[in-house]
PDB file of C-alpha atoms in Angstrom:
ATOM      1  CA  MET A   6      33.284 -86.908  -2.585  1.00 76.00           C
ATOM      2  CA  ASN A   7      36.799 -87.103  -3.988  1.00 85.00           C
ATOM      3  CA  ASN A   8      39.611 -84.594  -3.381  1.00 85.00           C
ATOM      4  CA  LYS A   9      39.313 -82.972  -6.813  1.00 85.00           C
ATOM      5  CA  MET A  10      35.641 -82.248  -6.220  1.00 86.00           C
ATOM      6  CA  LYS A  11      36.369 -80.837  -2.746  1.00 85.00           C
ATOM      7  CA  ILE A  12      39.065 -78.569  -4.160  1.00 88.00           C
ATOM      8  CA  LYS A  13      36.768 -77.385  -6.948  1.00 84.00           C
ATOM      9  CA  ILE A  14      33.987 -76.569  -4.463  1.00 88.00           C
ATOM     10  CA  LYS A  15      36.439 -74.747  -2.204  1.00 85.00           C
ATOM     11  CA  LEU A  16      37.736 -72.670  -5.118  1.00 87.00           C
ATOM     12  CA  GLN A  17      34.196 -71.813  -6.183  1.00 89.00           C
ATOM     13  CA  ARG A  18      33.342 -70.659  -2.646  1.00 90.00           C
ATOM     14  CA  GLU A  19      36.500 -68.560  -2.493  1.00 90.00           C
ATOM     15  CA  GLN A  20      35.624 -66.962  -5.836  1.00 89.00           C
ATOM     16  CA  VAL A  21      32.122 -66.124  -4.607  1.00 86.00           C
ATOM     17  CA  LEU A  22      33.612 -64.553  -1.474  1.00 89.00           C
ATOM     18  CA  ARG A  23      36.095 -62.534  -3.544  1.00 89.00           C
ATOM     19  CA  VAL A  24      33.293 -61.266  -5.790  1.00 88.00           C
ATOM     20  CA  GLU A  25      31.218 -60.246  -2.772  1.00 90.00           C
ATOM     21  CA  GLN A  26      34.264 -58.590  -1.203  1.00 91.00           C
ATOM     22  CA  TYR A  27      34.897 -56.677  -4.442  1.00 88.00           C
ATOM     23  CA  LYS A  28      31.296 -55.483  -4.539  1.00 90.00           C
ATOM     24  CA  SER A  29      31.267 -54.384  -0.907  1.00 89.00           C
ATOM     25  CA  THR A  30      34.651 -52.664  -1.217  1.00 91.00           C
ATOM     26  CA  PHE A  31      34.427 -50.904  -4.570  1.00 89.00           C
ATOM     27  CA  LEU A  32      30.825 -50.806  -5.782  1.00 91.00           C
ATOM     28  CA  LYS A  33      29.306 -48.651  -3.061  1.00 90.00           C
ATOM     29  CA  PRO A  34      28.315 -44.984  -2.953  1.00 88.00           C
ATOM     30  CA  THR A  35      30.631 -42.700  -0.978  1.00 89.00           C
ATOM     31  CA  GLY A  36      28.511 -39.589  -0.692  1.00 86.00           C
ATOM     32  CA  LEU A  37      31.258 -37.674  -2.484  1.00 81.00           C
ATOM     33  CA  VAL A  38      29.910 -34.861  -4.631  1.00 81.00           C
ATOM     34  CA  ALA A  39      32.174 -34.754  -7.676  1.00 76.00           C
ATOM     35  CA  ARG A  40      31.946 -31.009  -8.162  1.00 80.00           C
ATOM     36  CA  GLN A  41      33.271 -30.495  -4.617  1.00 80.00           C
ATOM     37  CA  GLY A  42      36.366 -32.564  -5.380  1.00 78.00           C
ATOM     38  CA  LYS A  43      39.289 -32.013  -7.711  1.00 85.00           C
ATOM     39  CA  SER A  44      39.679 -32.859 -11.384  1.00 87.00           C
ATOM     40  CA  ILE A  45      42.185 -35.442 -12.506  1.00 86.00           C
ATOM     41  CA  TYR A  46      43.202 -36.616 -15.949  1.00 90.00           C
ATOM     42  CA  ILE A  47      43.370 -40.250 -16.969  1.00 91.00           C
ATOM     43  CA  SER A  48      44.004 -41.921 -20.289  1.00 95.00           C
ATOM     44  CA  PRO A  49      41.020 -42.459 -22.586  1.00 96.00           C
ATOM     45  CA  ASP A  50      41.531 -46.231 -22.241  1.00 96.00           C
ATOM     46  CA  MET A  51      41.341 -46.103 -18.432  1.00 95.00           C
ATOM     47  CA  HIS A  52      38.321 -43.819 -18.586  1.00 96.00           C
ATOM     48  CA  LYS A  53      36.538 -46.265 -20.907  1.00 96.00           C
ATOM     49  CA  ARG A  54      37.323 -49.241 -18.658  1.00 96.00           C
ATOM     50  CA  ILE A  55      36.292 -47.458 -15.462  1.00 95.00           C
ATOM     51  CA  SER A  56      33.122 -46.142 -17.084  1.00 95.00           C
ATOM     52  CA  ARG A  57      32.132 -49.649 -18.159  1.00 95.00           C
ATOM     53  CA  ILE A  58      32.761 -51.034 -14.668  1.00 95.00           C
ATOM     54  CA  VAL A  59      30.693 -48.283 -13.067  1.00 95.00           C
ATOM     55  CA  PHE A  60      27.873 -48.533 -15.611  1.00 95.00           C
ATOM     56  CA  ILE A  61      27.612 -52.320 -15.795  1.00 94.00           C
ATOM     57  CA  LEU A  62      28.566 -53.396 -12.270  1.00 94.00           C
ATOM     58  CA  GLY A  63      27.402 -50.339 -10.342  1.00 93.00           C
ATOM     59  CA  ASP A  64      23.743 -50.713 -11.362  1.00 91.00           C
ATOM     60  CA  GLY A  65      23.365 -46.930 -11.547  1.00 89.00           C
ATOM     61  CA  LYS A  66      24.097 -46.596  -7.823  1.00 92.00           C
ATOM     62  CA  ILE A  67      27.648 -45.245  -8.038  1.00 94.00           C
ATOM     63  CA  SER A  68      29.510 -42.610 -10.011  1.00 92.00           C
ATOM     64  CA  LEU A  69      33.005 -42.653 -11.467  1.00 92.00           C
ATOM     65  CA  SER A  70      34.043 -40.514  -8.504  1.00 92.00           C
ATOM     66  CA  ASP A  71      32.620 -43.061  -6.046  1.00 94.00           C
ATOM     67  CA  TYR A  72      34.462 -45.910  -7.734  1.00 95.00           C
ATOM     68  CA  LEU A  73      37.784 -44.065  -7.925  1.00 94.00           C
ATOM     69  CA  HIS A  74      37.440 -42.941  -4.299  1.00 94.00           C
ATOM     70  CA  ASN A  75      36.843 -46.549  -3.201  1.00 95.00           C
ATOM     71  CA  VAL A  76      39.767 -47.888  -5.256  1.00 96.00           C
ATOM     72  CA  LEU A  77      42.147 -45.242  -3.905  1.00 95.00           C
ATOM     73  CA  LYS A  78      40.907 -45.675  -0.320  1.00 95.00           C
ATOM     74  CA  HIS A  79      41.524 -49.417  -0.595  1.00 96.00           C
ATOM     75  CA  HIS A  80      44.980 -48.761  -2.033  1.00 95.00           C
ATOM     76  CA  PHE A  81      45.947 -46.372   0.767  1.00 95.00           C
ATOM     77  CA  ASP A  82      44.437 -48.616   3.458  1.00 95.00           C
ATOM     78  CA  ASN A  83      46.419 -51.592   2.171  1.00 94.00           C
ATOM     79  CA  PHE A  84      49.690 -49.907   1.253  1.00 93.00           C
ATOM     80  CA  SER A  85      50.066 -47.054   3.751  1.00 92.00           C
ATOM     81  CA  ASP A  86      52.933 -48.834   5.525  1.00 89.00           C
ATOM     82  CA  GLU A  87      54.805 -49.258   2.249  1.00 89.00           C
ATOM     83  CA  ILE A  88      54.139 -45.636   1.314  1.00 87.00           C
ATOM     84  CA  LYS A  89      55.485 -44.515   4.697  1.00 85.00           C
ATOM     85  CA  ILE A  90      58.640 -46.616   4.284  1.00 83.00           C
ATOM     86  CA  ILE A  91      59.296 -45.200   0.827  1.00 82.00           C
ATOM     87  CA  SER A  92      58.588 -41.646   1.995  1.00 81.00           C
ATOM     88  CA  VAL A  93      61.097 -42.011   4.848  1.00 78.00           C
ATOM     89  CA  ASP A  94      63.746 -42.737   2.214  1.00 72.00           C
ATOM     90  CA  LYS A  95      62.764 -39.427   0.584  1.00 74.00           C
ATOM     91  CA  GLN A  96      62.807 -37.635   3.967  1.00 74.00           C
ATOM     92  CA  GLU A  97      59.264 -36.449   3.419  1.00 63.00           C
ATOM     93  CA  PRO A  98      56.365 -38.138   5.279  1.00 62.00           C
ATOM     94  CA  ILE A  99      53.320 -38.482   3.042  1.00 66.00           C
ATOM     95  CA  VAL A 100      50.751 -40.488   4.982  1.00 66.00           C
TER      96      VAL A 100
END
């Protein structure tokens, strides 16, 4: 097997792993009951995109609230240090 073929196979495996990671991170139910949460407003374009993701990729197992909760949780889990650093500059701890 030549190097190009090995690289192509490696990239395909990495893509499969990334897809599985996306599914396990974002496309899972949270148990959140939307009516117990808070309302937020998003642009019609974002709502359309999120709705399509939830409907098509979520297989009827997740709600918009589940998806948004998972996206925001991932964001805070991955960027909490940066948020803390920025908040220190503002003299107001956030996270």
